[in-house]
Each structure stands twice: as C-alpha cells, then as structure tokens.
Coordinates of C-alpha atoms in Angstrom, one line a residue:
M1 CA 133.5 112.5 -100.2
P2 CA 136.0 109.7 -99.1
A3 CA 139.7 110.5 -99.0
G4 CA 141.5 109.5 -102.2
T5 CA 138.8 110.4 -104.7
D6 CA 139.3 112.8 -107.5
P7 CA 139.0 116.5 -106.9
V8 CA 135.7 118.1 -107.8
D9 CA 134.6 121.6 -108.6
E10 CA 131.5 123.3 -107.2
L11 CA 129.9 126.5 -108.4
R12 CA 128.7 128.7 -105.5
T13 CA 126.4 131.6 -106.5
T14 CA 125.3 134.5 -104.4
V15 CA 122.9 137.1 -105.7
T16 CA 122.3 140.3 -103.7
A17 CA 120.0 143.2 -104.0
V18 CA 119.8 146.3 -101.9
A19 CA 116.8 148.7 -102.2
S20 CA 116.9 152.1 -100.5
P21 CA 114.6 153.9 -99.9
V22 CA 112.1 151.0 -100.2
V23 CA 108.8 152.7 -101.0
R24 CA 107.9 154.3 -104.3
T25 CA 111.1 155.5 -105.9
A26 CA 113.4 152.7 -104.7
Y27 CA 117.0 152.7 -105.9
V28 CA 118.1 149.1 -106.3
R29 CA 121.7 147.9 -106.5
R30 CA 122.2 144.3 -107.7
S31 CA 125.3 142.1 -107.7
T32 CA 126.1 138.5 -108.6
D33 CA 129.0 136.6 -107.1
L34 CA 130.0 133.4 -108.9
V35 CA 132.9 131.4 -107.4
L36 CA 134.2 128.1 -108.6
L37 CA 135.4 126.0 -105.6
S38 CA 137.8 123.2 -105.8
R39 CA 137.2 120.3 -103.3
D40 CA 139.6 117.5 -102.4
A41 CA 138.5 114.9 -100.0
A42 CA 135.4 117.0 -99.2
R43 CA 137.3 120.1 -98.1
V44 CA 137.7 123.2 -100.2
T45 CA 141.3 123.8 -101.3
G46 CA 140.9 126.8 -103.6
S47 CA 138.6 129.0 -105.6
V48 CA 138.3 131.1 -108.8
R49 CA 135.9 134.0 -109.3
L50 CA 134.0 133.7 -112.6
P51 CA 131.9 136.2 -114.6
A52 CA 128.2 135.9 -113.8
H53 CA 127.3 134.8 -117.4
R54 CA 129.2 131.6 -116.8
G55 CA 126.7 130.5 -114.2
G56 CA 123.9 129.7 -116.6
A57 CA 120.5 128.5 -115.3
P58 CA 121.4 128.4 -111.5
V59 CA 122.4 132.1 -111.6
E60 CA 119.3 133.1 -113.5
E61 CA 117.1 131.2 -111.0
R62 CA 118.6 133.0 -108.1
Q63 CA 118.4 136.3 -109.8
Q64 CA 114.7 135.6 -110.5
Q65 CA 114.2 134.5 -106.9
V66 CA 115.7 137.8 -105.6
A67 CA 113.6 139.9 -108.0
E68 CA 110.3 138.3 -107.0
A69 CA 111.1 138.5 -103.2
L70 CA 112.1 142.2 -103.6
R71 CA 109.0 143.0 -105.5
A72 CA 106.7 141.2 -103.0
V73 CA 108.2 143.0 -100.0
V74 CA 108.4 146.5 -101.6
T75 CA 104.7 146.1 -102.6
G76 CA 103.7 145.0 -99.1
L77 CA 105.6 147.8 -97.3
V78 CA 103.6 150.5 -99.0
S79 CA 100.8 149.9 -96.4
C80 CA 102.9 150.8 -93.4
T81 CA 101.5 153.6 -91.3
S82 CA 103.7 154.0 -88.3
L83 CA 106.9 152.7 -89.9
R84 CA 109.0 154.2 -92.6
P85 CA 111.0 151.6 -94.6
Q86 CA 114.6 152.7 -95.1
S87 CA 116.4 149.8 -96.8
L88 CA 115.9 146.2 -97.8
L89 CA 118.7 143.6 -98.2
V90 CA 117.9 140.5 -100.2
T91 CA 120.5 137.7 -100.5
A92 CA 120.1 134.4 -102.3
G93 CA 123.0 132.0 -101.6
A94 CA 122.7 128.8 -99.6
R95 CA 119.1 130.0 -98.9
L96 CA 117.1 133.2 -99.4
R97 CA 117.5 135.8 -96.7
M98 CA 115.8 139.2 -96.3
L99 CA 116.4 142.0 -93.9
A100 CA 114.5 145.3 -93.7
R101 CA 115.4 148.4 -91.7
L102 CA 112.5 150.4 -90.6
E103 CA 112.3 153.8 -89.0
S104 CA 109.8 154.4 -86.2
A105 CA 109.0 157.0 -83.6
A106 CA 111.0 154.8 -81.1
G107 CA 114.0 154.4 -83.4
P108 CA 115.2 152.0 -86.1
L109 CA 113.9 148.5 -86.1
L110 CA 114.8 145.3 -88.0
A111 CA 112.5 142.7 -89.6
G112 CA 113.7 139.6 -91.5
G113 CA 112.8 136.4 -93.2
S114 CA 114.6 133.3 -94.4
G115 CA 113.9 130.4 -96.7
P116 CA 111.0 129.9 -99.2
R117 CA 108.6 132.0 -97.1
A118 CA 111.1 134.8 -96.5
A119 CA 109.0 137.6 -98.0
T120 CA 105.8 136.4 -96.3
D121 CA 107.5 136.0 -92.9
L122 CA 109.2 139.4 -93.2
L123 CA 105.9 141.2 -94.0
A124 CA 104.2 139.4 -91.1
V125 CA 106.8 140.8 -88.7
V126 CA 106.5 144.3 -90.2
A127 CA 102.7 144.1 -89.8
G128 CA 103.1 143.2 -86.1
L129 CA 105.5 146.1 -85.5
D130 CA 103.4 148.5 -87.5
A131 CA 100.4 147.8 -85.3
A132 CA 102.3 147.9 -82.0
V133 CA 104.9 150.7 -82.4
E134 CA 104.0 154.2 -81.3
A135 CA 105.8 157.2 -79.9
P136 CA 107.4 156.2 -76.6
A137 CA 105.6 157.4 -73.5
E138 CA 106.8 157.7 -69.9
A139 CA 107.3 154.4 -68.1
P140 CA 104.4 153.4 -65.8
R141 CA 104.8 153.9 -62.1
G142 CA 106.3 150.8 -60.4
W143 CA 107.4 149.0 -63.5
R144 CA 110.7 148.0 -62.0
S145 CA 109.0 145.8 -59.4
R146 CA 107.0 143.8 -62.0
P147 CA 108.2 140.5 -63.6
L148 CA 109.7 140.8 -67.0
V149 CA 108.9 138.9 -70.2
L150 CA 111.4 138.9 -73.0
R151 CA 109.4 138.3 -76.2
P152 CA 111.1 136.2 -78.9
A153 CA 112.6 139.1 -80.8
V154 CA 114.4 140.3 -77.6
A155 CA 115.2 136.8 -76.4
A156 CA 116.9 136.1 -79.7
V157 CA 119.4 138.9 -79.0
L158 CA 120.1 137.5 -75.6
L159 CA 120.7 133.9 -77.0
T160 CA 123.0 135.3 -79.6
G161 CA 125.1 136.8 -76.9
V162 CA 125.1 133.5 -75.0
R163 CA 126.4 131.7 -78.1
L164 CA 129.2 134.3 -78.4
V165 CA 130.2 133.7 -74.8
L166 CA 130.1 129.9 -75.1
A167 CA 132.1 130.0 -78.4
G168 CA 135.1 131.3 -76.4
T169 CA 137.1 130.2 -73.4
A170 CA 134.2 130.5 -71.1
A171 CA 132.8 127.2 -72.4
T172 CA 136.0 125.3 -71.6
R173 CA 135.8 126.6 -68.0
L174 CA 132.2 125.7 -67.7
E175 CA 132.2 122.3 -69.5
G176 CA 129.7 119.9 -67.9
R177 CA 128.6 122.3 -65.2
R178 CA 124.9 123.0 -64.6
V179 CA 125.1 126.8 -64.6
L180 CA 121.8 127.6 -66.3
P181 CA 118.1 126.8 -65.9
P182 CA 116.9 123.4 -67.4
V183 CA 117.0 124.7 -70.9
T184 CA 118.6 123.2 -74.0
L185 CA 120.3 125.4 -76.7
T186 CA 121.0 123.8 -80.0
D187 CA 123.2 125.3 -82.7
R188 CA 122.1 124.3 -86.3
P189 CA 124.0 124.6 -89.5
T190 CA 123.0 127.5 -91.9
E191 CA 125.4 127.4 -94.9
H192 CA 125.4 123.6 -95.7
P193 CA 122.7 120.9 -95.6
E194 CA 122.4 118.8 -92.5
G195 CA 125.0 116.1 -92.6
A196 CA 126.9 117.4 -95.7
P197 CA 130.5 118.5 -95.3
D198 CA 131.3 122.1 -94.6
D199 CA 134.1 123.9 -96.5
A200 CA 136.7 122.4 -94.1
G201 CA 135.4 118.9 -94.8
Q202 CA 133.6 118.5 -91.4
P203 CA 130.0 117.3 -91.3
A204 CA 127.5 120.1 -90.8
T205 CA 125.4 118.7 -87.9
A206 CA 123.5 120.2 -85.1
H207 CA 125.5 120.7 -81.9
T208 CA 123.9 121.1 -78.4
I209 CA 125.8 123.8 -76.6
V210 CA 123.6 123.7 -73.5
R211 CA 121.8 120.5 -72.5
E212 CA 119.3 120.8 -69.6
G213 CA 121.4 123.7 -68.2
R214 CA 124.8 122.0 -68.6
V215 CA 127.3 123.7 -70.8
R216 CA 128.9 121.6 -73.6
V217 CA 132.0 122.8 -75.5
F218 CA 131.4 123.5 -79.2
P219 CA 133.6 121.1 -81.2
V220 CA 136.3 122.6 -83.4
A221 CA 138.0 121.3 -86.5
P222 CA 141.5 120.0 -85.6
D223 CA 143.2 121.6 -88.5
T224 CA 141.6 125.0 -88.6
G225 CA 140.5 125.6 -85.0
L226 CA 137.1 126.8 -86.4
P227 CA 133.7 125.5 -85.2
S228 CA 133.2 122.1 -86.6
G229 CA 130.7 122.0 -89.4
R230 CA 130.3 125.8 -89.5
T231 CA 133.2 126.7 -91.9
L232 CA 132.7 128.7 -95.1
W233 CA 135.4 129.4 -97.7
R234 CA 136.2 133.1 -98.2
H235 CA 137.5 133.6 -101.7
E236 CA 139.0 137.0 -101.0
E237 CA 141.3 135.6 -98.3
R238 CA 141.8 132.2 -99.8
R239 CA 141.0 130.5 -96.5
P240 CA 138.1 129.1 -94.5
V241 CA 136.3 131.3 -91.9
A242 CA 133.5 130.7 -89.5
A243 CA 130.1 131.1 -91.1
P244 CA 128.7 134.6 -90.4
V245 CA 125.1 133.5 -89.8
H246 CA 124.2 130.9 -87.1
A247 CA 120.9 129.3 -86.1
L248 CA 119.8 128.5 -82.6
T249 CA 116.9 126.7 -81.0
L250 CA 115.9 127.0 -77.4
T251 CA 113.8 124.5 -75.6
G252 CA 113.2 123.6 -72.0
T253 CA 111.0 122.1 -69.3
V254 CA 110.6 125.2 -67.2
T255 CA 107.4 126.2 -69.0
V256 CA 105.0 128.5 -67.2
A257 CA 101.6 130.0 -67.8
E258 CA 101.4 133.1 -69.9
P259 CA 102.0 136.0 -67.5
G260 CA 99.1 138.3 -66.6
E261 CA 98.7 142.0 -66.6
D262 CA 101.1 142.6 -63.7
T263 CA 104.2 142.3 -66.0
V264 CA 106.5 144.3 -68.3
E265 CA 107.0 142.9 -71.7
L266 CA 110.1 143.8 -73.8
T267 CA 108.8 143.3 -77.3
A268 CA 111.5 144.4 -79.7
C269 CA 115.0 145.8 -79.9
V270 CA 115.8 149.3 -81.2
E271 CA 118.9 149.3 -83.4
G272 CA 121.8 151.7 -83.1
L273 CA 123.7 150.4 -80.0
R274 CA 126.7 148.2 -80.0
R275 CA 125.2 145.1 -78.4
Y276 CA 128.0 142.8 -77.6
H277 CA 131.0 144.4 -75.9
P278 CA 134.6 143.0 -75.6
D279 CA 134.2 142.7 -71.9
G280 CA 131.3 140.3 -72.3
R281 CA 128.4 142.8 -71.7
L282 CA 125.2 142.8 -73.6
Q283 CA 123.5 146.1 -74.2
M284 CA 120.0 146.4 -75.6
L285 CA 117.5 149.2 -76.0
C286 CA 114.1 147.7 -76.0
L287 CA 110.5 148.7 -76.7
A288 CA 108.5 147.8 -73.6
R289 CA 104.9 147.7 -72.7
S290 CA 102.7 146.8 -69.7
P291 CA 99.5 145.0 -70.4
A292 CA 97.9 147.0 -67.6
A293 CA 98.8 150.4 -69.1
S294 CA 98.6 152.1 -72.5
G295 CA 101.5 153.2 -74.5
A296 CA 105.0 151.9 -75.1
F297 CA 108.2 153.0 -73.4
L298 CA 111.9 152.4 -73.8
V299 CA 114.0 150.3 -71.5
A300 CA 117.8 150.1 -71.7
V301 CA 119.4 146.8 -70.5
Q302 CA 123.0 146.1 -69.7
A303 CA 123.9 142.6 -68.5
R304 CA 126.2 139.7 -69.1
P305 CA 124.3 137.2 -71.3
L306 CA 125.0 134.1 -69.2
S307 CA 123.9 136.0 -66.0
L308 CA 120.7 137.1 -67.7
L309 CA 119.8 133.7 -69.0
R310 CA 120.7 132.2 -65.6
A311 CA 118.0 134.4 -64.1
V312 CA 115.2 133.0 -66.4
V313 CA 112.4 131.4 -64.3
G314 CA 110.3 130.0 -67.1
L315 CA 109.5 129.8 -70.8
T316 CA 106.1 130.8 -72.1
G317 CA 104.1 131.2 -75.3
D318 CA 104.7 129.8 -78.8
T319 CA 108.1 129.2 -80.2
V320 CA 108.8 131.9 -82.8
T321 CA 111.6 132.2 -85.3
T322 CA 113.3 135.6 -85.5
Y323 CA 115.4 136.4 -88.6
T324 CA 117.6 139.4 -88.2
E325 CA 121.4 139.1 -87.7
H326 CA 120.9 135.3 -87.1
E327 CA 118.1 132.8 -87.1
I328 CA 116.8 132.1 -83.6
E329 CA 113.9 129.8 -82.6
T330 CA 112.7 130.6 -79.0
P331 CA 109.6 131.0 -76.9
S332 CA 109.3 134.1 -74.6
L333 CA 111.5 134.1 -71.5
V334 CA 110.1 135.1 -68.1
L335 CA 112.5 136.8 -65.6
P336 CA 112.2 138.4 -62.2
S337 CA 111.7 142.2 -61.9
A338 CA 114.2 144.8 -62.9
D339 CA 114.9 145.5 -59.2
E340 CA 115.6 141.8 -58.5
L341 CA 117.8 141.4 -61.5
T342 CA 119.9 144.3 -60.4
R343 CA 120.3 142.7 -56.9
K344 CA 121.0 139.2 -58.1
C345 CA 122.9 139.4 -61.3
H346 CA 124.1 143.0 -61.5
A347 CA 121.9 143.7 -64.6
L348 CA 121.2 147.4 -65.1
L349 CA 117.7 148.2 -66.4
S350 CA 116.5 151.8 -66.8
S351 CA 113.6 153.5 -68.5
L352 CA 114.3 156.3 -71.0

C-alpha cells in the first residue's frame, strides 16, 4: 500500500486443534484466535482481539478445514504397526500445518505436512517411518569408515542450523566469502504471499543466503532490525517479531550418483535432544542403517552446522520437502565417513 493512503483493517484468523492420544479415544482441544490488525502504509500499527463469532465465514471455513484434516489423519494413523501416535497438532492460519508426534522403539519421531495436501503428505511420511522403524540394533562393524548419506529428514535439521548461524553475526563476517560447497540455499516467506508486505511493511520475497557457496547477509528492516519480509505482528506484545516458521530450499551443482551399499544412511531424527546450542553446536540423534546390513541403529552427531555443510561432497536423490519445525526442501547430502569428519571438522559421531 503506498504511503499516504487511508489506514485499513485486516482480520487474521488462526484455528488450532490438538489431539492426544490420537488413536481411538482422542481428546481434542480446539481454539480460535481472531485478531483485527490495523495497517497504515502497509505496516501493522496495532491490533484488537475479537470473539470468534465475529469472524463469520472465514472462521467457519478454517474450522472446517482443521476438522477435516484432523479426521483424515486420525483415521489414517489407526493402521500404524510399529509407531504409536501420541499427539497431533493442526493449525490453520496463513496456511494449513500439521505435526504428529509418534513413539517408536527407537524414540519419539515427528511427521508433518503443510498446505492443501498437509494430511496426505503427513500420512505418507508416517507410512515410510512405520515401514522402516524397528528396535535399534548394534551398529555394524566398520560403520565409521563408510561414507555417510544424510537423507532429507536429517539434512533438513542441518540446514535449519545453518540458517540460525547465518541469521547472526557470522553472516556479516563471512559476507561474500566462498566457505561452502557450490550449493545455493534460499529462504522463502511462509506467513505472507510472495511479494506482499509483511507486518513491518517490507516485501515478503525470497532471499538467497548462500549462492554457489558464497554467504550473503540476510537483509533486515531498517526500523525494526528484524529479517526483511519475515515479520509477524504479535498481538500479546503489541509489536512485530520474526516469523517462527521459515522455509528453505537447497540446490546445487555437486550432484553425485546414488551411493551404493558401502554407505551409512542417517534416515530420521529422534526427538528429545536440544538440537541448537548457544555455542553454535548442532546435536542430533539419528536413526541409521547400512544397505549392506539388516537392522537400524542409532548415531549421535555433534558438530557445528557450517562445518558439517562445508564437508558435503555431493547432493543425491530426489528433492523432498520435510515439514516439522520448519519447511525444508532438499535432496540427500553425501558426506565423508565418520572418522574423516572427526579429523577434518571436529564432528563427533558415535553409535549408541
């Protein structure tokens, strides 16, 4: 909206449902948050919370959307054999998002979906986990000397850690330097349509934070100091904050053939650990498997995100979108062996 135009109001509706436990006698808590935002020259200047019945058809549509998605996933989760669904969170705001927490013999796992196909995508992830998860076995002999493959669900956690690092002072120090393999990492808006103003009045456009291995500083809004185009108004605090969910896409020219049987694949992350530490370390507990051996085993990984991404020797396989804490599009990442990573980038990998 051009400066000088009359202020306008915007209704923002968020409908949330939490089901726990998910199967059979699910207890469901529902809530509707209706906030009237005041915009002046495209930026939000204030807000008022309204009762849900004031929202009319838009509120009813979102409530119906949540109910249908909840019903579809709860019905689909009944067929799980190796997973025990614990809780399901469904949120309909700027878009529909779903996140399920699943108990397995290896520990708690997450599966998510977003957008019009959220329920279908979530159930597809659950089906893959249900078929692959089993009680962890002992790590195969010699696994530390084999190349590693981070499948998309694990690569997504690493890329989220990279974004956290590059959103801080590290990006300023590394601006323009080629410190990573020839990959490109693009941050996409999640809370506002592409090109529309965010709640601070800045256009919500895609930003490339790594281009062909060179770091680029994420632009910030001059008046708030928040990431440009990624600002969301928080009614409770009467101020704009950084959007809690981000979306990343990783592409690159260092593609390699799908690794053979002499590898170790990290396929999924087990929840329960604090992943991103104040000192910059990333900590993951991963389900692992070797195509040459039967059974899954657990591998703990501790490393600095940039160091681990710097060690990537290739991208392989299809690009997959992972919806858990954030929305990450990435192929699988191929890295050297655990022993070589320990020597080169001080990453600690150990089997449990």
